[in-house]
Amino acid sequence: MSGGGRPEVSVPHAPDLRPAIVAIRWHSDIVDQMLRRALEAAERAGAQQPRVVRVPGSMELPVVCQQLTHDCDAVVALGVVVRGGTPHFDYVCESVTSGLTRVALDESTAVGNGVLTVDSREQATLRAGFDDSIEDKGFEATAAALETALVLRELRGGYSNERGFL
């Protein structure tokens, strides 16, 4: 698993941001935990209550995230893709990652990628922000998306260059 060199997660002070979180229905026990942690990050940042949208699976994340960028300052995608015995895993992971990147660039909006791409459910639970997890990707993706939204706002001249962190 990754994680080496990861900076400490800081939550920006973002009281006026409008976030959205899109979560898949697959692996609901894991994704629901990631969603709880994403909502916690938004609450700590003081952001507006995030709009939460559920989608069938990971392939649907990019198009729904793109639609949400029209009304939101930051969008977070949450999902879990577990490797199987076919190349399907590779196609899904590549499509979702490329799609989310394209949304961020095409819409000039912060998109947090909280899609876990793992070899097993056990690896996913270790990254999902449970009490015994070693990572907290829902929380981290949300904090990163909110901070990026503030950076974009600053670069566009709409915000002070003194971003505060909680």
PDB file of C-alpha atoms in Angstrom:
ATOM      1  CA  MET A   1       0.000   0.000   0.000  1.00  0.00           C
ATOM      2  CA  SER A   2       0.985   3.583  -0.520  1.00  0.00           C
ATOM      3  CA  GLY A   3       1.381   6.113   2.217  1.00  0.00           C
ATOM      4  CA  GLY A   4       5.107   6.768   2.346  1.00  0.00           C
ATOM      5  CA  GLY A   5       5.882  10.486   2.211  1.00  0.00           C
ATOM      6  CA  ARG A   6       2.284  11.467   2.869  1.00  0.00           C
ATOM      7  CA  PRO A   7       2.014  14.860   4.600  1.00  0.00           C
ATOM      8  CA  GLU A   8       0.022  15.252   7.765  1.00  0.00           C
ATOM      9  CA  VAL A   9      -3.611  15.870   6.926  1.00  0.00           C
ATOM     10  CA  SER A  10      -4.771  19.360   7.746  1.00  0.00           C
ATOM     11  CA  VAL A  11      -8.329  20.576   7.390  1.00  0.00           C
ATOM     12  CA  PRO A  12      -8.687  24.049   5.905  1.00  0.00           C
ATOM     13  CA  HIS A  13     -11.032  26.646   7.338  1.00  0.00           C
ATOM     14  CA  ALA A  14     -13.630  26.749   4.549  1.00  0.00           C
ATOM     15  CA  PRO A  15     -16.923  28.090   5.897  1.00  0.00           C
ATOM     16  CA  ASP A  16     -18.264  29.380   2.601  1.00  0.00           C
ATOM     17  CA  LEU A  17     -17.463  26.394   0.366  1.00  0.00           C
ATOM     18  CA  ARG A  18     -20.206  24.206  -1.117  1.00  0.00           C
ATOM     19  CA  PRO A  19     -18.944  20.602  -1.314  1.00  0.00           C
ATOM     20  CA  ALA A  20     -20.561  17.494  -2.759  1.00  0.00           C
ATOM     21  CA  ILE A  21     -19.704  13.864  -2.105  1.00  0.00           C
ATOM     22  CA  VAL A  22     -20.489  11.070  -4.554  1.00  0.00           C
ATOM     23  CA  ALA A  23     -20.326   7.535  -3.153  1.00  0.00           C
ATOM     24  CA  ILE A  24     -20.810   4.173  -4.836  1.00  0.00           C
ATOM     25  CA  ARG A  25     -23.151   1.455  -3.574  1.00  0.00           C
ATOM     26  CA  TRP A  26     -20.649  -1.412  -3.952  1.00  0.00           C
ATOM     27  CA  HIS A  27     -18.838  -2.492  -0.751  1.00  0.00           C
ATOM     28  CA  SER A  28     -21.326  -0.397   1.212  1.00  0.00           C
ATOM     29  CA  ASP A  29     -19.880  -1.202   4.642  1.00  0.00           C
ATOM     30  CA  ILE A  30     -16.523   0.265   3.600  1.00  0.00           C
ATOM     31  CA  VAL A  31     -17.864   3.120   1.472  1.00  0.00           C
ATOM     32  CA  ASP A  32     -20.357   4.141   4.178  1.00  0.00           C
ATOM     33  CA  GLN A  33     -17.459   4.493   6.630  1.00  0.00           C
ATOM     34  CA  MET A  34     -15.525   6.577   4.103  1.00  0.00           C
ATOM     35  CA  LEU A  35     -18.619   8.745   3.643  1.00  0.00           C
ATOM     36  CA  ARG A  36     -18.922   9.284   7.407  1.00  0.00           C
ATOM     37  CA  ARG A  37     -15.293  10.371   7.544  1.00  0.00           C
ATOM     38  CA  ALA A  38     -15.708  12.652   4.499  1.00  0.00           C
ATOM     39  CA  LEU A  39     -18.671  14.333   6.163  1.00  0.00           C
ATOM     40  CA  GLU A  40     -16.591  14.743   9.334  1.00  0.00           C
ATOM     41  CA  ALA A  41     -13.838  16.509   7.350  1.00  0.00           C
ATOM     42  CA  ALA A  42     -16.358  18.896   5.785  1.00  0.00           C
ATOM     43  CA  GLU A  43     -17.897  19.611   9.190  1.00  0.00           C
ATOM     44  CA  ARG A  44     -14.491  20.310  10.757  1.00  0.00           C
ATOM     45  CA  ALA A  45     -13.718  22.698   7.901  1.00  0.00           C
ATOM     46  CA  GLY A  46     -16.943  24.534   8.605  1.00  0.00           C
ATOM     47  CA  ALA A  47     -18.044  24.027   4.993  1.00  0.00           C
ATOM     48  CA  GLN A  48     -21.695  24.042   4.049  1.00  0.00           C
ATOM     49  CA  GLN A  49     -23.510  20.724   4.504  1.00  0.00           C
ATOM     50  CA  PRO A  50     -22.276  18.577   1.583  1.00  0.00           C
ATOM     51  CA  ARG A  51     -24.714  17.322  -0.991  1.00  0.00           C
ATOM     52  CA  VAL A  52     -24.438  13.526  -0.922  1.00  0.00           C
ATOM     53  CA  VAL A  53     -25.256  11.513  -4.032  1.00  0.00           C
ATOM     54  CA  ARG A  54     -25.137   7.709  -4.347  1.00  0.00           C
ATOM     55  CA  VAL A  55     -24.334   6.006  -7.661  1.00  0.00           C
ATOM     56  CA  PRO A  56     -24.402   2.345  -8.714  1.00  0.00           C
ATOM     57  CA  GLY A  57     -20.639   1.878  -9.156  1.00  0.00           C
ATOM     58  CA  SER A  58     -17.273   3.474  -9.788  1.00  0.00           C
ATOM     59  CA  MET A  59     -17.758   3.951 -13.524  1.00  0.00           C
ATOM     60  CA  GLU A  60     -20.605   6.359 -12.799  1.00  0.00           C
ATOM     61  CA  LEU A  61     -18.508   8.608 -10.565  1.00  0.00           C
ATOM     62  CA  PRO A  62     -16.943  10.911 -13.192  1.00  0.00           C
ATOM     63  CA  VAL A  63     -20.146  11.949 -14.971  1.00  0.00           C
ATOM     64  CA  VAL A  64     -22.024  12.605 -11.730  1.00  0.00           C
ATOM     65  CA  CYS A  65     -19.057  14.507 -10.292  1.00  0.00           C
ATOM     66  CA  GLN A  66     -18.934  16.577 -13.455  1.00  0.00           C
ATOM     67  CA  GLN A  67     -22.590  17.537 -13.149  1.00  0.00           C
ATOM     68  CA  LEU A  68     -22.100  18.520  -9.505  1.00  0.00           C
ATOM     69  CA  THR A  69     -19.220  20.861 -10.371  1.00  0.00           C
ATOM     70  CA  HIS A  70     -21.784  23.236 -11.876  1.00  0.00           C
ATOM     71  CA  ASP A  71     -23.168  24.025  -8.410  1.00  0.00           C
ATOM     72  CA  CYS A  72     -20.365  23.065  -6.018  1.00  0.00           C
ATOM     73  CA  ASP A  73     -16.909  24.378  -5.171  1.00  0.00           C
ATOM     74  CA  ALA A  74     -15.452  20.920  -4.481  1.00  0.00           C
ATOM     75  CA  VAL A  75     -16.550  17.393  -5.316  1.00  0.00           C
ATOM     76  CA  VAL A  76     -15.316  14.192  -3.672  1.00  0.00           C
ATOM     77  CA  ALA A  77     -15.620  10.730  -5.253  1.00  0.00           C
ATOM     78  CA  LEU A  78     -15.709   7.739  -2.890  1.00  0.00           C
ATOM     79  CA  GLY A  79     -15.509   4.119  -3.933  1.00  0.00           C
ATOM     80  CA  VAL A  80     -13.754   0.777  -3.651  1.00  0.00           C
ATOM     81  CA  VAL A  81     -12.528  -1.329  -6.563  1.00  0.00           C
ATOM     82  CA  VAL A  82     -11.177  -4.739  -5.544  1.00  0.00           C
ATOM     83  CA  ARG A  83      -8.903  -6.644  -7.930  1.00  0.00           C
ATOM     84  CA  GLY A  84     -10.398  -9.805  -9.344  1.00  0.00           C
ATOM     85  CA  GLY A  85      -9.131 -12.488 -11.684  1.00  0.00           C
ATOM     86  CA  THR A  86      -9.767 -10.567 -14.917  1.00  0.00           C
ATOM     87  CA  PRO A  87      -8.436  -7.364 -16.490  1.00  0.00           C
ATOM     88  CA  HIS A  88     -11.720  -5.615 -15.578  1.00  0.00           C
ATOM     89  CA  PHE A  89     -10.041  -4.103 -12.474  1.00  0.00           C
ATOM     90  CA  ASP A  90      -7.422  -2.357 -14.605  1.00  0.00           C
ATOM     91  CA  TYR A  91     -10.001  -0.950 -17.015  1.00  0.00           C
ATOM     92  CA  VAL A  92     -12.237   0.353 -14.257  1.00  0.00           C
ATOM     93  CA  CYS A  93      -9.393   1.922 -12.266  1.00  0.00           C
ATOM     94  CA  GLU A  94      -7.908   3.616 -15.326  1.00  0.00           C
ATOM     95  CA  SER A  95     -11.286   4.896 -16.524  1.00  0.00           C
ATOM     96  CA  VAL A  96     -12.304   6.271 -13.139  1.00  0.00           C
ATOM     97  CA  THR A  97      -8.958   7.941 -12.461  1.00  0.00           C
ATOM     98  CA  SER A  98      -8.785   9.456 -15.937  1.00  0.00           C
ATOM     99  CA  GLY A  99     -12.424  10.507 -15.752  1.00  0.00           C
ATOM    100  CA  LEU A 100     -12.058  12.264 -12.410  1.00  0.00           C
ATOM    101  CA  THR A 101      -8.895  14.009 -13.607  1.00  0.00           C
ATOM    102  CA  ARG A 102     -10.678  15.126 -16.752  1.00  0.00           C
ATOM    103  CA  VAL A 103     -13.585  16.498 -14.708  1.00  0.00           C
ATOM    104  CA  ALA A 104     -11.227  18.531 -12.530  1.00  0.00           C
ATOM    105  CA  LEU A 105      -9.394  19.952 -15.536  1.00  0.00           C
ATOM    106  CA  ASP A 106     -12.400  20.494 -17.813  1.00  0.00           C
ATOM    107  CA  GLU A 107     -14.485  22.146 -15.092  1.00  0.00           C
ATOM    108  CA  SER A 108     -11.613  23.879 -13.216  1.00  0.00           C
ATOM    109  CA  THR A 109     -13.093  22.536 -10.001  1.00  0.00           C
ATOM    110  CA  ALA A 110     -11.476  20.685  -7.116  1.00  0.00           C
ATOM    111  CA  VAL A 111     -12.159  16.937  -7.309  1.00  0.00           C
ATOM    112  CA  GLY A 112     -11.058  14.703  -4.443  1.00  0.00           C
ATOM    113  CA  ASN A 113     -10.291  11.138  -5.495  1.00  0.00           C
ATOM    114  CA  GLY A 114     -11.277   8.857  -2.642  1.00  0.00           C
ATOM    115  CA  VAL A 115     -11.560   5.724  -4.770  1.00  0.00           C
ATOM    116  CA  LEU A 116      -9.644   2.855  -3.204  1.00  0.00           C
ATOM    117  CA  THR A 117      -8.026   0.514  -5.733  1.00  0.00           C
ATOM    118  CA  VAL A 118      -6.980  -2.537  -3.766  1.00  0.00           C
ATOM    119  CA  ASP A 119      -6.135  -6.211  -4.017  1.00  0.00           C
ATOM    120  CA  SER A 120      -8.503  -7.243  -1.209  1.00  0.00           C
ATOM    121  CA  ARG A 121     -11.328  -6.062   1.028  1.00  0.00           C
ATOM    122  CA  GLU A 122      -8.862  -6.216   3.919  1.00  0.00           C
ATOM    123  CA  GLN A 123      -6.666  -3.618   2.226  1.00  0.00           C
ATOM    124  CA  ALA A 124      -9.718  -1.422   1.707  1.00  0.00           C
ATOM    125  CA  THR A 125     -10.711  -1.567   5.376  1.00  0.00           C
ATOM    126  CA  LEU A 126      -7.162  -0.572   6.337  1.00  0.00           C
ATOM    127  CA  ARG A 127      -7.551   2.611   4.264  1.00  0.00           C
ATOM    128  CA  ALA A 128     -11.192   3.492   5.031  1.00  0.00           C
ATOM    129  CA  GLY A 129     -10.882   5.352   8.337  1.00  0.00           C
ATOM    130  CA  PHE A 130     -12.135   2.692  10.734  1.00  0.00           C
ATOM    131  CA  ASP A 131     -10.744   2.850  14.285  1.00  0.00           C
ATOM    132  CA  ASP A 132      -8.055   0.284  13.426  1.00  0.00           C
ATOM    133  CA  SER A 133      -7.325   1.632   9.915  1.00  0.00           C
ATOM    134  CA  ILE A 134      -3.901   2.969   9.009  1.00  0.00           C
ATOM    135  CA  GLU A 135      -5.316   5.503   6.520  1.00  0.00           C
ATOM    136  CA  ASP A 136      -8.474   7.568   6.237  1.00  0.00           C
ATOM    137  CA  LYS A 137      -9.015   8.210   2.538  1.00  0.00           C
ATOM    138  CA  GLY A 138     -12.536   9.630   2.761  1.00  0.00           C
ATOM    139  CA  PHE A 139     -11.378  12.268   5.235  1.00  0.00           C
ATOM    140  CA  GLU A 140      -8.145  12.929   3.332  1.00  0.00           C
ATOM    141  CA  ALA A 141      -9.821  13.267  -0.084  1.00  0.00           C
ATOM    142  CA  THR A 142     -12.328  15.732   1.341  1.00  0.00           C
ATOM    143  CA  ALA A 143      -9.702  17.835   3.117  1.00  0.00           C
ATOM    144  CA  ALA A 144      -7.609  17.914  -0.080  1.00  0.00           C
ATOM    145  CA  ALA A 145     -10.576  18.896  -2.253  1.00  0.00           C
ATOM    146  CA  LEU A 146     -11.569  21.709   0.122  1.00  0.00           C
ATOM    147  CA  GLU A 147      -8.015  23.036   0.293  1.00  0.00           C
ATOM    148  CA  THR A 148      -7.709  22.884  -3.492  1.00  0.00           C
ATOM    149  CA  ALA A 149     -11.004  24.765  -3.872  1.00  0.00           C
ATOM    150  CA  LEU A 150      -9.604  27.515  -1.652  1.00  0.00           C
ATOM    151  CA  VAL A 151      -6.380  27.635  -3.697  1.00  0.00           C
ATOM    152  CA  LEU A 152      -8.403  27.944  -6.909  1.00  0.00           C
ATOM    153  CA  ARG A 153     -10.508  30.708  -5.388  1.00  0.00           C
ATOM    154  CA  GLU A 154      -7.361  32.535  -4.304  1.00  0.00           C
ATOM    155  CA  LEU A 155      -5.790  32.220  -7.745  1.00  0.00           C
ATOM    156  CA  ARG A 156      -8.955  33.639  -9.277  1.00  0.00           C
ATOM    157  CA  GLY A 157      -8.694  36.632  -6.955  1.00  0.00           C
ATOM    158  CA  GLY A 158     -11.674  35.860  -4.790  1.00  0.00           C
ATOM    159  CA  TYR A 159     -10.035  35.001  -1.487  1.00  0.00           C
ATOM    160  CA  SER A 160      -7.256  36.161   0.802  1.00  0.00           C
ATOM    161  CA  ASN A 161      -3.894  34.441   0.511  1.00  0.00           C
ATOM    162  CA  GLU A 162      -4.022  33.676   4.220  1.00  0.00           C
ATOM    163  CA  ARG A 163      -5.694  30.275   4.333  1.00  0.00           C
ATOM    164  CA  GLY A 164      -6.241  29.032   7.842  1.00  0.00           C
ATOM    165  CA  PHE A 165      -6.104  25.425   8.948  1.00  0.00           C
ATOM    166  CA  LEU A 166      -7.884  23.738  11.803  1.00  0.00           C
TER     167      LEU A 166
END
